[in-house]
PDB file of C-alpha atoms in Angstrom:
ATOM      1  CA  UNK A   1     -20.743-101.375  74.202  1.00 41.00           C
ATOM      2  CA  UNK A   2     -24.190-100.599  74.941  1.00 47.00           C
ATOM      3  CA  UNK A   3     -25.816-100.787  78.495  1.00 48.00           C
ATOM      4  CA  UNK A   4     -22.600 -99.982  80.460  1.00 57.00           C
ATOM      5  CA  UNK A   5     -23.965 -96.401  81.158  1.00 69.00           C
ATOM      6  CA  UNK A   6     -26.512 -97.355  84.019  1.00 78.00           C
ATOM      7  CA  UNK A   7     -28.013 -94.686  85.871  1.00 86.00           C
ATOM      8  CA  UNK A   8     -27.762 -94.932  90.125  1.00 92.00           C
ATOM      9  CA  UNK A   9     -30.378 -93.498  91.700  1.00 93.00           C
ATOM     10  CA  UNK A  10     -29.536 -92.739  95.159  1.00 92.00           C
ATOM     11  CA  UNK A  11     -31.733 -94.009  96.894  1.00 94.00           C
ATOM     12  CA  UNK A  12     -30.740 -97.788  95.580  1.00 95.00           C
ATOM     13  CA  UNK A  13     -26.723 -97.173  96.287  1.00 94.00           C
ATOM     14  CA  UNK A  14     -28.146 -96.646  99.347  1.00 94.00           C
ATOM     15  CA  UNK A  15     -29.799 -99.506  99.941  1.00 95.00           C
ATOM     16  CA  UNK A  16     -26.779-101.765  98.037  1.00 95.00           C
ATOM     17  CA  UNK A  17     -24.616-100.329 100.829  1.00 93.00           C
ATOM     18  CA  UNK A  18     -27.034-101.452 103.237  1.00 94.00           C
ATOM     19  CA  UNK A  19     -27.047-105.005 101.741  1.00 95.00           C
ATOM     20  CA  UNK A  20     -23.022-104.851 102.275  1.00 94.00           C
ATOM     21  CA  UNK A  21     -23.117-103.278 105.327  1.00 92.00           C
ATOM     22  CA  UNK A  22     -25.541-106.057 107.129  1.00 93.00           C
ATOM     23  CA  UNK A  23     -23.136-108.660 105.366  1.00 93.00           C
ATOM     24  CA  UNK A  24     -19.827-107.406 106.781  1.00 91.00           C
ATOM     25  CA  UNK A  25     -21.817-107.194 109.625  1.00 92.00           C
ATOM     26  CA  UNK A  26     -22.949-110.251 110.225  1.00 92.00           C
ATOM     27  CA  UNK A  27     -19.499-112.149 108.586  1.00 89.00           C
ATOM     28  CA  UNK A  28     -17.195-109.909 110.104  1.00 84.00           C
ATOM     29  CA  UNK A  29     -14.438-107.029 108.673  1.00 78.00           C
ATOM     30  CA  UNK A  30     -12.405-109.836 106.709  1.00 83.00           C
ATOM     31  CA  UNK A  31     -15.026-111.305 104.445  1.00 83.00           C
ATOM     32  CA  UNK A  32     -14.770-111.426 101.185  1.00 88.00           C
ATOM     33  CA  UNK A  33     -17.587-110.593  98.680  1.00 91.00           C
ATOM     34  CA  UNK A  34     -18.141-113.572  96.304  1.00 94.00           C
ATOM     35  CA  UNK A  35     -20.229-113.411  93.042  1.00 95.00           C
ATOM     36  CA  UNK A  36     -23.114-115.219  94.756  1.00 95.00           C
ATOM     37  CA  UNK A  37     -23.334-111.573  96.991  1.00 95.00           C
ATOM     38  CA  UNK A  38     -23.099-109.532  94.411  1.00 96.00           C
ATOM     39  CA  UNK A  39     -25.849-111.836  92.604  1.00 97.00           C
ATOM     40  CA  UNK A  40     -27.743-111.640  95.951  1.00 97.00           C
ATOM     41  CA  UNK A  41     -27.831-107.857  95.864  1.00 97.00           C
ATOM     42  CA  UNK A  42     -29.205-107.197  92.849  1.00 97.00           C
ATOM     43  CA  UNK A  43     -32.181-109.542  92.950  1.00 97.00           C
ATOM     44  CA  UNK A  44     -33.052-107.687  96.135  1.00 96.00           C
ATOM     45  CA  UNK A  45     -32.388-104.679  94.436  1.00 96.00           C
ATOM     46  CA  UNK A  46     -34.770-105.413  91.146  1.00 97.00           C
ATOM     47  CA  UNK A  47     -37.222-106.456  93.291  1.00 97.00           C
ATOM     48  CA  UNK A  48     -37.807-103.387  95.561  1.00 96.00           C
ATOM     49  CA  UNK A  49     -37.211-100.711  93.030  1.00 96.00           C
ATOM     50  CA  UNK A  50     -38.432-103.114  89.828  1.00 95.00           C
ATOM     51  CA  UNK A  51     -34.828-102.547  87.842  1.00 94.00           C
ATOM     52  CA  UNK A  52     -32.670-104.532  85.744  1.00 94.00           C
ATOM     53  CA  UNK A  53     -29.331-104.638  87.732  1.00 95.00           C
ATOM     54  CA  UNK A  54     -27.256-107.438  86.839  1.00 95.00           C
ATOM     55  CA  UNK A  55     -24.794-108.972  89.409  1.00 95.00           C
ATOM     56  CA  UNK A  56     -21.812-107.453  87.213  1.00 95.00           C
ATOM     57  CA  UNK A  57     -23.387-104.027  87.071  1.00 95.00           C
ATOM     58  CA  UNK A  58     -23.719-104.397  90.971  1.00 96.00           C
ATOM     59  CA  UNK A  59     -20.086-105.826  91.256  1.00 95.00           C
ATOM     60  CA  UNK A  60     -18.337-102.748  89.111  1.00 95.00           C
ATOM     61  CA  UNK A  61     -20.421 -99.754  91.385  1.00 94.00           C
ATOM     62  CA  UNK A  62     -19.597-101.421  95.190  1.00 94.00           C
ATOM     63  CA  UNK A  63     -15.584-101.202  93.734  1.00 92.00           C
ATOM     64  CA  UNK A  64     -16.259 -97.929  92.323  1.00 93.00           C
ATOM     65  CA  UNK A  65     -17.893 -96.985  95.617  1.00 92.00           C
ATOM     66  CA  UNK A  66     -15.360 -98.656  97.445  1.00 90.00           C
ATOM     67  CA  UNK A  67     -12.154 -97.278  95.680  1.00 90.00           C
ATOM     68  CA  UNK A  68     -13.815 -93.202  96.122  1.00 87.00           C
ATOM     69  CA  UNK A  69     -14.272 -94.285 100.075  1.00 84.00           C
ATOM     70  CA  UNK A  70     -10.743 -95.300  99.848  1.00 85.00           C
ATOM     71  CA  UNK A  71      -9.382 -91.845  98.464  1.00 77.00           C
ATOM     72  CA  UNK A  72     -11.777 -89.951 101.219  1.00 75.00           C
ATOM     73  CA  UNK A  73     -10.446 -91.574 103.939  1.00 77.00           C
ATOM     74  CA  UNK A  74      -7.075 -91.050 102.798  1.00 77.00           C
ATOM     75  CA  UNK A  75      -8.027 -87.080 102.384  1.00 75.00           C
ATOM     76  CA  UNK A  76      -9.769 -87.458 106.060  1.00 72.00           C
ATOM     77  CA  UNK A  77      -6.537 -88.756 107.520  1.00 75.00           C
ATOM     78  CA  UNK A  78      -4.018 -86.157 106.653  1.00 71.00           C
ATOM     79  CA  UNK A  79      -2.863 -83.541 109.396  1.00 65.00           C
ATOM     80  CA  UNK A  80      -5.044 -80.581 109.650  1.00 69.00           C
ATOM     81  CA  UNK A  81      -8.466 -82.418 108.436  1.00 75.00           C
ATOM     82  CA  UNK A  82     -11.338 -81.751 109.805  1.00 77.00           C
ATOM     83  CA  UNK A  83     -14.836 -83.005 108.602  1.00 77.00           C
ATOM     84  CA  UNK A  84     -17.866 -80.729 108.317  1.00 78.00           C
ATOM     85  CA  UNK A  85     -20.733 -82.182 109.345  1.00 80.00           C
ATOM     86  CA  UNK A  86     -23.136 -79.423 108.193  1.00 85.00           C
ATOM     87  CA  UNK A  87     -21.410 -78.730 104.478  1.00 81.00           C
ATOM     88  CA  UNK A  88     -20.534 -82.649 104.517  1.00 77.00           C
ATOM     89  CA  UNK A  89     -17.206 -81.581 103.395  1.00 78.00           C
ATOM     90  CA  UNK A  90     -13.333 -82.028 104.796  1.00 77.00           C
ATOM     91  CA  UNK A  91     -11.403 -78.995 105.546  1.00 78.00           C
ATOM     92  CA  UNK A  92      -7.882 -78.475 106.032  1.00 76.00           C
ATOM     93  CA  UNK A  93      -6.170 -76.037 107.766  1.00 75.00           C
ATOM     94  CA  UNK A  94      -4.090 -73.410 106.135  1.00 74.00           C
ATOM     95  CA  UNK A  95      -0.382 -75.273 106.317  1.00 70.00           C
ATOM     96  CA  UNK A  96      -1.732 -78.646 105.209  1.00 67.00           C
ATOM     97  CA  UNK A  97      -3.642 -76.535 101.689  1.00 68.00           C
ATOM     98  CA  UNK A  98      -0.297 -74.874 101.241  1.00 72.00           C
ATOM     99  CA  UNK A  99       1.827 -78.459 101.625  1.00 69.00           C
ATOM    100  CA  UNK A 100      -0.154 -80.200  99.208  1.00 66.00           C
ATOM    101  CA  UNK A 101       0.021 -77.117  96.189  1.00 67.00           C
ATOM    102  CA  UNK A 102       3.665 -77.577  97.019  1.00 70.00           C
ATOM    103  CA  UNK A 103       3.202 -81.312  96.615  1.00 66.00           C
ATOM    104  CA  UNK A 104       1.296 -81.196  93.594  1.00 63.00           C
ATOM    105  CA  UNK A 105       3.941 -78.584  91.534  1.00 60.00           C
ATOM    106  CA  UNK A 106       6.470 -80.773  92.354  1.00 63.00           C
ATOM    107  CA  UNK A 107       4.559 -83.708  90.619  1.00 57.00           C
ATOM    108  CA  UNK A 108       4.093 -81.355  87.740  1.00 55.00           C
ATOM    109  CA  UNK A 109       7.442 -80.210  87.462  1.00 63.00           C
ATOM    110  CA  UNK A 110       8.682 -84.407  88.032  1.00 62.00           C
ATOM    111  CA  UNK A 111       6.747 -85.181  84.858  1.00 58.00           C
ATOM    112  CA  UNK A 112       7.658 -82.054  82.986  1.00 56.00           C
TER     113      UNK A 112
END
């Protein structure tokens, strides 16, 4: 289908977190993003960086965003994670690495 390959600049992910962000914000943690926000984004959006975003486009990247925070966090919160703040990058120490090859063959060998 043509036009689902849109290209995110950075700088506007940023600034459709932001728009989130100030929403949860000001609503609270439990609110739930309705199409009228998504809608809402993306005019703001288009009219800072002069772009085309429709609300859906806007809709699919915040779950897209959202479901890759979800697996980070996830990563962040095992035993033995530490963040990097220079590299921007979670490491694990040696016995949590070695767990989850362990984990990970025995997935393989499961589905073998």
């Amino acid at each position: 289908m043509a036009g689902n390959n849109v290209v995110w600049q950075p700088q506007v992910v940023e600034d459709m977190l932001r728009y989130y962000k100030e929403k949860i914000q000001a609503e609270g943690r439990l609110m739930v993003f309705r199409e009228i926000h998504h809608e809402e984004c993306a005019k703001q959006i288009n009219a800072k960086y002069h772009t085309n975003f429709t609300q859906r486009q806007v809709y699919h990247k915040y779950h897209k965003l959202k479901g890759q925070w979800k697996v980070i966090m996830q990563a962040k919160n095992l035993s033995g994670a530490n963040f990097d703040d220079v590299k921007k990058m979670i490491l694990y120490d040696e016995t949590e690495v070695v767990r989850m090859q362990n984990v990970s063959l025995s997935v393989l060998i499961n589905l073998i």
